[in-house]
PDB file of N, CA and C in Angstrom:
ATOM      1  N   MET A1045      17.916  10.861   1.807  1.00 50.00           N
ATOM      2  CA  MET A1045      17.209   9.822   2.517  1.00 50.00           C
ATOM      3  C   MET A1045      17.747   7.975   1.824  1.00 50.00           C
ATOM      4  N   GLN A1046      18.409   8.055   3.101  1.00 57.00           N
ATOM      5  CA  GLN A1046      18.455   6.445   3.522  1.00 57.00           C
ATOM      6  C   GLN A1046      18.212   5.531   3.916  1.00 57.00           C
ATOM      7  N   MET A1047      18.119   4.629   2.998  1.00 55.00           N
ATOM      8  CA  MET A1047      17.364   2.915   3.255  1.00 55.00           C
ATOM      9  C   MET A1047      18.202   2.572   4.844  1.00 55.00           C
ATOM     10  N   ILE A1048      18.905   2.718   5.543  1.00 58.00           N
ATOM     11  CA  ILE A1048      19.598   2.112   6.731  1.00 58.00           C
ATOM     12  C   ILE A1048      18.925   1.866   7.853  1.00 58.00           C
ATOM     13  N   GLY A1049      17.825   2.809   8.423  1.00 56.00           N
ATOM     14  CA  GLY A1049      17.203   2.153  10.042  1.00 56.00           C
ATOM     15  C   GLY A1049      15.731   2.763   9.226  1.00 56.00           C
ATOM     16  N   PRO A1050      14.686   1.517   9.131  1.00 56.00           N
ATOM     17  CA  PRO A1050      13.366   1.498   8.907  1.00 56.00           C
ATOM     18  C   PRO A1050      12.893   2.636   9.617  1.00 56.00           C
ATOM     19  N   SER A1051      12.585   4.182   9.636  1.00 58.00           N
ATOM     20  CA  SER A1051      12.015   4.814  10.627  1.00 58.00           C
ATOM     21  C   SER A1051      10.524   5.177  10.838  1.00 58.00           C
ATOM     22  N   HIS A1052      10.226   5.083   9.639  1.00 59.00           N
ATOM     23  CA  HIS A1052       8.325   4.969   9.094  1.00 59.00           C
ATOM     24  C   HIS A1052       7.381   3.403  10.618  1.00 59.00           C
ATOM     25  N   PHE A1053       8.761   2.659   9.687  1.00 60.00           N
ATOM     26  CA  PHE A1053       7.183   1.355  10.750  1.00 60.00           C
ATOM     27  C   PHE A1053       7.658   1.227  12.002  1.00 60.00           C
ATOM     28  N   PRO A1054       8.473   1.256  12.398  1.00 67.00           N
ATOM     29  CA  PRO A1054       7.949   1.514  14.486  1.00 67.00           C
ATOM     30  C   PRO A1054       7.075   2.517  14.687  1.00 67.00           C
ATOM     31  N   ASN A1055       7.041   3.594  13.640  1.00 73.00           N
ATOM     32  CA  ASN A1055       5.911   4.583  14.882  1.00 73.00           C
ATOM     33  C   ASN A1055       4.715   4.235  14.131  1.00 73.00           C
ATOM     34  N   ASP A1056       4.727   3.666  12.495  1.00 81.00           N
ATOM     35  CA  ASP A1056       2.874   2.524  12.275  1.00 81.00           C
ATOM     36  C   ASP A1056       2.903   1.687  13.440  1.00 81.00           C
ATOM     37  N   ALA A1057       3.941   0.857  13.689  1.00 80.00           N
ATOM     38  CA  ALA A1057       3.387  -0.337  14.103  1.00 80.00           C
ATOM     39  C   ALA A1057       3.496  -0.187  15.795  1.00 80.00           C
ATOM     40  N   GLN A1058       3.901   1.075  16.158  1.00 84.00           N
ATOM     41  CA  GLN A1058       3.819   1.273  17.361  1.00 84.00           C
ATOM     42  C   GLN A1058       2.043   1.690  17.636  1.00 84.00           C
ATOM     43  N   GLU A1059       2.278   3.065  16.748  1.00 89.00           N
ATOM     44  CA  GLU A1059       0.530   3.218  16.959  1.00 89.00           C
ATOM     45  C   GLU A1059      -0.452   2.384  17.125  1.00 89.00           C
ATOM     46  N   PHE A1060      -0.565   1.710  15.839  1.00 90.00           N
ATOM     47  CA  PHE A1060      -1.063   0.232  15.648  1.00 90.00           C
ATOM     48  C   PHE A1060      -1.266  -0.393  16.972  1.00 90.00           C
ATOM     49  N   ILE A1061       0.235  -0.733  17.449  1.00 89.00           N
ATOM     50  CA  ILE A1061      -0.047  -1.956  18.228  1.00 89.00           C
ATOM     51  C   ILE A1061      -1.037  -0.346  19.649  1.00 89.00           C
ATOM     52  N   ARG A1062      -0.433   0.895  20.038  1.00 92.00           N
ATOM     53  CA  ARG A1062      -0.941   1.278  21.077  1.00 92.00           C
ATOM     54  C   ARG A1062      -2.874   1.137  20.955  1.00 92.00           C
ATOM     55  N   LYS A1063      -2.687   1.686  19.272  1.00 93.00           N
ATOM     56  CA  LYS A1063      -5.282   1.867  19.180  1.00 93.00           C
ATOM     57  C   LYS A1063      -5.456   0.163  19.559  1.00 93.00           C
ATOM     58  N   SER A1064      -4.043  -1.192  19.332  1.00 92.00           N
ATOM     59  CA  SER A1064      -5.022  -2.405  19.385  1.00 92.00           C
ATOM     60  C   SER A1064      -5.130  -2.638  20.874  1.00 92.00           C
ATOM     61  N   LEU A1065      -3.947  -2.819  21.426  1.00 91.00           N
ATOM     62  CA  LEU A1065      -4.035  -2.959  23.494  1.00 91.00           C
ATOM     63  C   LEU A1065      -4.749  -1.235  23.764  1.00 91.00           C
ATOM     64  N   SER A1066      -5.463   0.040  23.371  1.00 93.00           N
ATOM     65  CA  SER A1066      -6.682   0.548  23.601  1.00 93.00           C
ATOM     66  C   SER A1066      -7.768  -0.246  23.425  1.00 93.00           C
ATOM     67  N   SER A1067      -7.980  -0.064  22.264  1.00 92.00           N
ATOM     68  CA  SER A1067      -9.369  -1.051  21.990  1.00 92.00           C
ATOM     69  C   SER A1067      -9.215  -2.078  23.168  1.00 92.00           C
ATOM     70  N   LEU A1068      -8.419  -3.073  22.911  1.00 90.00           N
ATOM     71  CA  LEU A1068      -8.978  -4.147  23.478  1.00 90.00           C
ATOM     72  C   LEU A1068      -8.693  -4.234  25.865  1.00 90.00           C
ATOM     73  N   PHE A1069      -7.528  -2.535  26.145  1.00 90.00           N
ATOM     74  CA  PHE A1069      -7.738  -2.926  27.413  1.00 90.00           C
ATOM     75  C   PHE A1069      -9.774  -2.358  27.279  1.00 90.00           C
ATOM     76  N   TYR A1070     -10.246  -1.383  26.788  1.00 91.00           N
ATOM     77  CA  TYR A1070     -11.251  -0.832  26.327  1.00 91.00           C
ATOM     78  C   TYR A1070     -12.651  -2.201  26.481  1.00 91.00           C
ATOM     79  N   VAL A1071     -12.265  -2.897  25.597  1.00 88.00           N
ATOM     80  CA  VAL A1071     -13.079  -3.439  25.527  1.00 88.00           C
ATOM     81  C   VAL A1071     -13.519  -4.852  26.475  1.00 88.00           C
ATOM     82  N   VAL A1072     -12.415  -5.013  27.725  1.00 87.00           N
ATOM     83  CA  VAL A1072     -11.811  -6.555  28.879  1.00 87.00           C
ATOM     84  C   VAL A1072     -12.720  -5.284  29.832  1.00 87.00           C
ATOM     85  N   GLY A1073     -12.172  -3.548  29.628  1.00 89.00           N
ATOM     86  CA  GLY A1073     -13.750  -3.133  31.098  1.00 89.00           C
ATOM     87  C   GLY A1073     -15.021  -2.669  31.004  1.00 89.00           C
ATOM     88  N   ILE A1074     -15.111  -3.165  29.395  1.00 87.00           N
ATOM     89  CA  ILE A1074     -16.381  -3.041  29.549  1.00 87.00           C
ATOM     90  C   ILE A1074     -17.274  -4.910  29.496  1.00 87.00           C
ATOM     91  N   PHE A1075     -16.562  -5.775  29.718  1.00 80.00           N
ATOM     92  CA  PHE A1075     -17.235  -6.757  29.882  1.00 80.00           C
ATOM     93  C   PHE A1075     -16.907  -7.419  31.171  1.00 80.00           C
ATOM     94  N   PHE A1076     -15.648  -6.778  31.744  1.00 75.00           N
ATOM     95  CA  PHE A1076     -15.252  -6.634  33.361  1.00 75.00           C
ATOM     96  C   PHE A1076     -15.261  -5.684  34.694  1.00 75.00           C
TER      97      PHE A1076
END
């Protein structure tokens, strides 16, 4: 378990960005 590359952060960040973008596009699709 070496701390050379943050392997856990990119997955969480990517998942968070994906969820936020999906919800954002969902709201935009509702309003428009």
